[in-house]
Tab-separated table of C-alpha atoms and ligand atoms in Angstrom:
chain	number	residue	atom	x	y	z
W	1	MET	CA	108.182	96.356	108.051
W	2	ARG	CA	107.511	99.201	105.487
W	3	LYS	CA	109.364	98.653	102.033
W	4	PRO	CA	111.845	101.546	101.184
W	5	PHE	CA	110.654	103.364	98.145
W	6	ILE	CA	113.146	105.259	95.858
W	7	VAL	CA	111.441	107.638	93.499
W	8	ALA	CA	112.863	109.701	90.712
W	9	ASN	CA	110.836	112.707	89.729
W	10	TRP	CA	112.125	113.656	86.223
W	11	LYS	CA	109.745	116.901	86.194
W	12	MET	CA	109.971	118.470	82.599
W	13	HIS	CA	113.147	116.561	81.446
W	14	LYS	CA	114.119	113.832	78.886
W	15	ASN	CA	112.298	112.869	75.702
W	16	VAL	CA	111.008	109.486	74.907
W	17	ALA	CA	114.397	108.032	73.531
W	18	GLU	CA	116.174	109.447	76.390
W	19	SER	CA	113.764	108.034	79.052
W	20	VAL	CA	113.835	104.607	77.466
W	21	ASP	CA	117.608	104.549	77.072
W	22	PHE	CA	117.763	105.446	80.773
W	23	VAL	CA	115.596	102.392	81.575
W	24	ASN	CA	117.579	100.093	79.302
W	25	GLN	CA	120.828	101.103	81.398
W	26	ILE	CA	119.515	100.741	84.695
W	27	LYS	CA	116.902	97.739	84.616
W	28	ASP	CA	119.317	95.023	85.231
W	29	LYS	CA	120.912	96.932	88.109
W	30	LEU	CA	118.157	97.602	90.237
W	31	PRO	CA	117.897	96.147	93.831
W	32	ASP	CA	115.860	93.116	94.754
W	33	PRO	CA	112.126	94.276	94.353
W	34	ASP	CA	111.183	92.360	97.418
W	35	LYS	CA	113.625	94.629	99.312
W	36	VAL	CA	113.392	98.137	97.824
W	37	GLU	CA	110.791	99.468	95.632
W	38	VAL	CA	112.186	101.701	92.747
W	39	GLY	CA	110.151	104.039	90.437
W	40	ILE	CA	110.537	106.848	88.008
W	41	SER	CA	108.057	109.351	86.989
W	42	PRO	CA	108.830	110.813	83.546
W	43	GLN	CA	106.975	113.325	81.413
W	44	ALA	CA	103.510	111.711	80.491
W	45	PHE	CA	104.539	111.148	76.802
W	46	ALA	CA	107.028	108.587	77.885
W	47	LEU	CA	104.988	106.616	80.409
W	48	HIS	CA	103.906	103.973	77.796
W	49	SER	CA	107.374	103.298	76.045
W	50	MET	CA	109.053	103.210	79.687
W	51	LYS	CA	106.416	100.558	80.965
W	52	GLN	CA	107.301	98.607	78.027
W	53	ALA	CA	110.968	98.954	78.477
W	54	ALA	CA	110.712	98.335	82.109
W	55	GLY	CA	109.051	94.700	81.156
W	56	ASP	CA	109.318	92.443	84.426
W	57	SER	CA	112.405	94.357	86.005
W	58	GLY	CA	110.128	95.673	88.898
W	59	LEU	CA	110.587	99.261	88.014
W	60	ARG	CA	107.625	101.231	88.893
W	61	ILE	CA	106.380	103.765	86.380
W	62	ILE	CA	104.648	106.758	87.707
W	63	ALA	CA	102.757	109.773	86.576
W	64	GLN	CA	103.364	113.378	87.667
W	65	ASN	CA	99.781	114.500	87.706
W	66	ALA	CA	96.432	113.687	86.559
W	67	ALA	CA	92.805	114.934	86.296
W	68	ALA	CA	90.160	114.530	88.956
W	69	GLU	CA	87.564	113.641	85.948
W	70	PHE	CA	87.904	110.219	84.077
W	71	SER	CA	86.943	111.879	80.601
W	72	GLY	CA	85.328	114.784	78.890
W	73	PRO	CA	86.113	118.205	77.539
W	74	PHE	CA	89.195	118.863	79.798
W	75	THR	CA	91.796	119.996	77.061
W	76	GLY	CA	95.358	119.358	77.897
W	77	GLU	CA	94.466	116.905	81.116
W	78	LEU	CA	95.515	113.712	81.720
W	79	SER	CA	92.842	111.070	82.423
W	80	LEU	CA	93.226	108.288	85.333
W	81	ARG	CA	91.389	105.863	83.414
W	82	GLY	CA	94.080	105.895	80.770
W	83	LEU	CA	96.944	105.957	83.116
W	84	ARG	CA	95.299	102.809	84.653
W	85	ASP	CA	94.816	101.093	81.345
W	86	LEU	CA	98.475	101.825	80.513
W	87	GLY	CA	99.642	100.062	83.647
W	88	THR	CA	100.945	103.119	85.604
W	89	ASP	CA	101.536	101.915	89.023
W	90	TYR	CA	101.323	105.253	90.691
W	91	VAL	CA	100.316	109.035	90.211
W	92	MET	CA	101.840	111.961	92.131
W	93	LEU	CA	99.503	114.424	93.339
W	94	GLY	CA	99.792	117.916	94.749
W	95	HIS	CA	103.251	118.334	94.046
W	96	ILE	CA	104.617	121.853	95.208
W	97	GLU	CA	105.411	122.715	91.878
W	98	ARG	CA	101.630	122.127	90.723
W	99	ARG	CA	100.513	124.080	93.569
W	100	ARG	CA	102.884	126.852	93.224
W	101	MET	CA	102.668	127.632	89.642
W	102	PHE	CA	99.649	125.810	88.341
W	103	GLY	CA	97.321	126.994	91.218
W	104	GLU	CA	96.319	123.547	92.588
W	105	ASN	CA	94.577	123.930	95.976
W	106	ASN	CA	93.858	121.410	98.613
W	107	ALA	CA	90.147	120.906	97.367
W	108	ALA	CA	91.387	120.152	93.908
W	109	VAL	CA	94.074	117.804	95.129
W	110	ASN	CA	91.532	116.077	97.400
W	111	LYS	CA	89.349	115.286	94.355
W	112	LYS	CA	92.281	113.897	92.357
W	113	VAL	CA	93.262	111.426	95.407
W	114	GLU	CA	89.514	110.309	95.491
W	115	SER	CA	89.680	109.560	91.788
W	116	ALA	CA	92.995	107.931	91.547
W	117	LEU	CA	91.897	105.479	94.544
W	118	GLN	CA	88.607	105.111	92.697
W	119	MET	CA	90.371	104.076	89.554
W	120	GLY	CA	92.879	101.909	91.148
W	121	VAL	CA	95.985	103.914	90.676
W	122	THR	CA	97.884	104.474	94.003
W	123	PRO	CA	98.372	108.084	94.773
W	124	ILE	CA	101.524	109.604	96.017
W	125	ILE	CA	100.266	112.494	97.791
W	126	CYS	CA	102.546	115.417	98.206
W	127	THR	CA	102.587	117.726	101.064
W	128	ASP	CA	104.911	120.674	101.337
W	129	GLU	CA	103.384	122.692	104.253
W	130	THR	CA	105.005	123.838	107.438
W	131	MET	CA	103.503	122.322	110.510
W	132	VAL	CA	100.692	124.244	112.296
W	133	GLN	CA	99.616	123.967	116.120
W	134	LYS	CA	96.268	122.213	116.794
W	135	VAL	CA	94.764	121.201	119.939
W	136	VAL	CA	93.747	117.486	119.767
W	137	ASN	CA	91.910	115.939	122.773
W	138	GLY	CA	93.021	118.636	124.996
W	139	GLU	CA	96.896	118.465	123.866
W	140	ILE	CA	98.784	120.460	121.478
W	141	HIS	CA	99.632	118.453	118.665
W	142	TYR	CA	101.658	119.764	115.373
W	143	VAL	CA	99.747	118.671	112.512
W	144	PHE	CA	99.942	119.185	108.720
W	145	GLN	CA	96.550	120.783	107.934
W	146	GLN	CA	97.170	120.804	104.055
W	147	LEU	CA	97.418	116.759	104.340
W	148	MET	CA	94.337	116.582	106.296
W	149	ASP	CA	92.388	118.952	103.987
W	150	VAL	CA	93.779	116.788	101.043
W	151	LEU	CA	92.560	113.493	102.890
W	152	HIS	CA	89.144	114.789	103.550
W	153	GLY	CA	86.605	111.968	103.165
W	154	ILE	CA	89.349	109.418	102.485
W	155	SER	CA	88.163	106.539	104.549
W	156	LEU	CA	90.150	104.026	106.712
W	157	ASP	CA	90.536	101.468	103.954
W	158	GLN	CA	91.573	103.837	101.529
W	159	ILE	CA	94.129	105.603	103.296
W	160	LYS	CA	95.951	102.176	103.889
W	161	LYS	CA	96.839	102.491	100.034
W	162	VAL	CA	98.366	105.880	99.725
W	163	VAL	CA	101.729	106.814	99.879
W	164	ILE	CA	102.599	110.311	101.256
W	165	SER	CA	105.532	112.527	100.601
W	166	TYR	CA	106.960	115.484	102.576
W	167	GLU	CA	108.792	117.982	100.397
W	168	PRO	CA	109.160	121.294	102.136
W	169	SER	CA	109.434	124.367	100.347
W	170	TRP	CA	112.939	125.166	101.808
W	171	ALA	CA	114.443	122.123	100.218
W	172	VAL	CA	112.916	121.319	96.894
W	173	GLY	CA	114.801	122.449	93.896
W	174	VAL	CA	117.098	124.918	95.827
W	175	GLY	CA	121.104	124.404	96.078
W	176	GLN	CA	121.252	123.646	99.684
W	177	HIS	CA	121.845	120.444	101.594
W	178	ALA	CA	118.806	118.475	102.791
W	179	ASN	CA	118.314	118.932	106.533
W	180	VAL	CA	118.190	115.404	107.663
W	181	ALA	CA	117.018	116.266	111.270
W	182	LEU	CA	114.126	118.470	109.934
W	183	ALA	CA	113.095	115.975	107.142
W	184	GLU	CA	112.661	113.262	109.871
W	185	GLU	CA	110.737	115.562	112.270
W	186	GLY	CA	108.476	116.338	109.147
W	187	CYS	CA	107.788	112.683	108.408
W	188	ARG	CA	107.408	111.738	111.991
W	189	THR	CA	104.625	114.598	112.397
W	190	ILE	CA	102.826	113.205	109.098
W	191	ARG	CA	102.854	109.843	110.893
W	192	ARG	CA	101.506	111.163	114.029
W	193	THR	CA	99.021	113.276	112.098
W	194	ILE	CA	97.789	110.080	110.411
W	195	ALA	CA	97.628	108.181	113.743
W	196	ASP	CA	95.419	110.841	115.239
W	197	ASN	CA	93.048	110.869	112.391
W	198	TYR	CA	92.842	107.248	111.482
W	199	THR	CA	94.667	104.659	113.716
W	200	TYR	CA	98.220	103.917	114.903
W	201	GLU	CA	98.230	100.639	113.137
W	202	ILE	CA	97.643	102.444	109.795
W	203	ALA	CA	100.009	105.016	110.647
W	204	ASP	CA	102.556	102.566	111.444
W	205	LYS	CA	102.084	100.884	107.950
W	206	ILE	CA	101.823	103.765	105.607
W	207	ARG	CA	104.728	105.021	103.884
W	208	ILE	CA	106.156	108.497	103.849
W	209	LEU	CA	108.738	109.659	101.731
W	210	TYR	CA	111.025	112.761	102.101
W	211	GLY	CA	111.889	115.120	98.927
W	212	GLY	CA	114.125	118.049	98.623
W	213	SER	CA	117.798	118.035	97.293
W	214	VAL	CA	118.372	114.476	97.834
W	215	ASN	CA	121.527	112.963	96.521
W	216	PRO	CA	123.843	109.960	96.559
W	217	ASP	CA	125.753	111.576	99.502
W	218	ASN	CA	122.825	112.087	101.827
W	219	ILE	CA	120.471	109.345	100.977
W	220	LYS	CA	121.810	106.952	103.566
W	221	ALA	CA	121.718	109.270	106.404
W	222	LEU	CA	118.034	110.257	105.279
W	223	MET	CA	117.047	106.578	104.935
W	224	ALA	CA	118.246	105.694	108.490
W	225	LYS	CA	115.819	107.749	110.102
W	226	PRO	CA	112.977	105.706	111.445
W	227	ASP	CA	110.065	107.788	109.957
W	228	ILE	CA	111.606	108.354	106.402
W	229	ASP	CA	110.390	105.118	104.328
W	230	GLY	CA	111.792	106.512	100.789
W	231	VAL	CA	112.921	109.605	98.856
W	232	LEU	CA	111.678	111.649	95.952
W	233	VAL	CA	114.620	112.710	93.872
W	234	GLY	CA	114.480	115.743	91.521
W	235	ARG	CA	117.802	117.176	89.891
W	236	ALA	CA	119.991	114.267	91.202
W	237	SER	CA	117.919	111.540	89.583
W	238	LEU	CA	118.625	112.418	86.017
W	239	ASP	CA	121.915	110.814	85.800
W	240	VAL	CA	122.282	107.127	85.409
W	241	ASP	CA	125.169	106.499	87.897
W	242	ASN	CA	123.468	108.860	90.564
W	243	PHE	CA	120.421	107.131	89.964
W	244	LEU	CA	121.755	103.754	90.556
W	245	LYS	CA	123.965	104.626	93.643
W	246	MET	CA	120.459	105.870	95.123
W	247	ALA	CA	118.569	102.978	94.172
W	248	ASN	CA	121.301	100.662	95.610
W	249	TYR	CA	121.899	102.653	98.730
W	250	LEU	CA	121.804	99.682	100.754
W	251	ASP	CA	124.906	98.273	99.038
W	252	GLU	CA	126.789	101.613	98.954
W	253	ASP	CA	129.676	102.057	101.505
E	1	LIG	P1	114.960	118.186	93.908
E	1	LIG	O1	115.604	116.726	94.289
E	1	LIG	O2	115.741	118.525	92.636
E	1	LIG	O3	115.220	119.123	95.185
E	1	LIG	O4	113.549	118.263	93.867
E	1	LIG	C1	112.875	117.497	94.838
E	1	LIG	C2	111.392	117.174	94.190
E	1	LIG	O5	110.693	118.278	93.857
E	1	LIG	C3	110.948	115.762	94.090
E	1	LIG	O6	109.503	115.515	93.747
């Protein structure tokens, strides 16, 4: 059984005081961590204070990015060693905004994924590409080539530890509604891609999240889909009430 995972991606919003205040407002109202995992990805400077504020509430603290190198002359970068020491639970890698605006390509994201696994900070690998046709064992399959490039060299043992998110460009940061059927199709195709390239057992266990225009009104429909194991929420996660409605989607009418 794959545990649902609800993730807030705050992008470049909220200062330290606002981030900590948010955690203090929500931490006693989160779902049972054995049933639903909930995490927030704040700006890097708020990670430490949020981790402290979260205490033993079960709230996961997630970095938005990290460098592939562990230390050295990389001005402005964020080290995975530092993130691990701080107790960061996950790191998002290859988000569409990093790709579009900061020129991250598959090779760069692949190196970061390897480093995160080596350092023991679980990567949430973001994929945004549309599907491409590919012949696998004589049959036509739809696959995410971007994802396979990013997973290049990642072993059977390592792949078990990653989380994957599907955040198509037509849905991220735009005013339109998330298309539940297309979201499920994308997540299902990712699962099949993992099955084809690793094993069915692993594909069955790996968690695949959907991101793009998720909000309290559509989260239940998305989470009801068999291949959507969680969501990555941008805009709608910035407000305490909306966030709590989504974190507690199982209890909402
Ligand atoms: P929105 O929820 O604002 O569309 O952003 C999605 C996203 O980028 C999550 O990582």
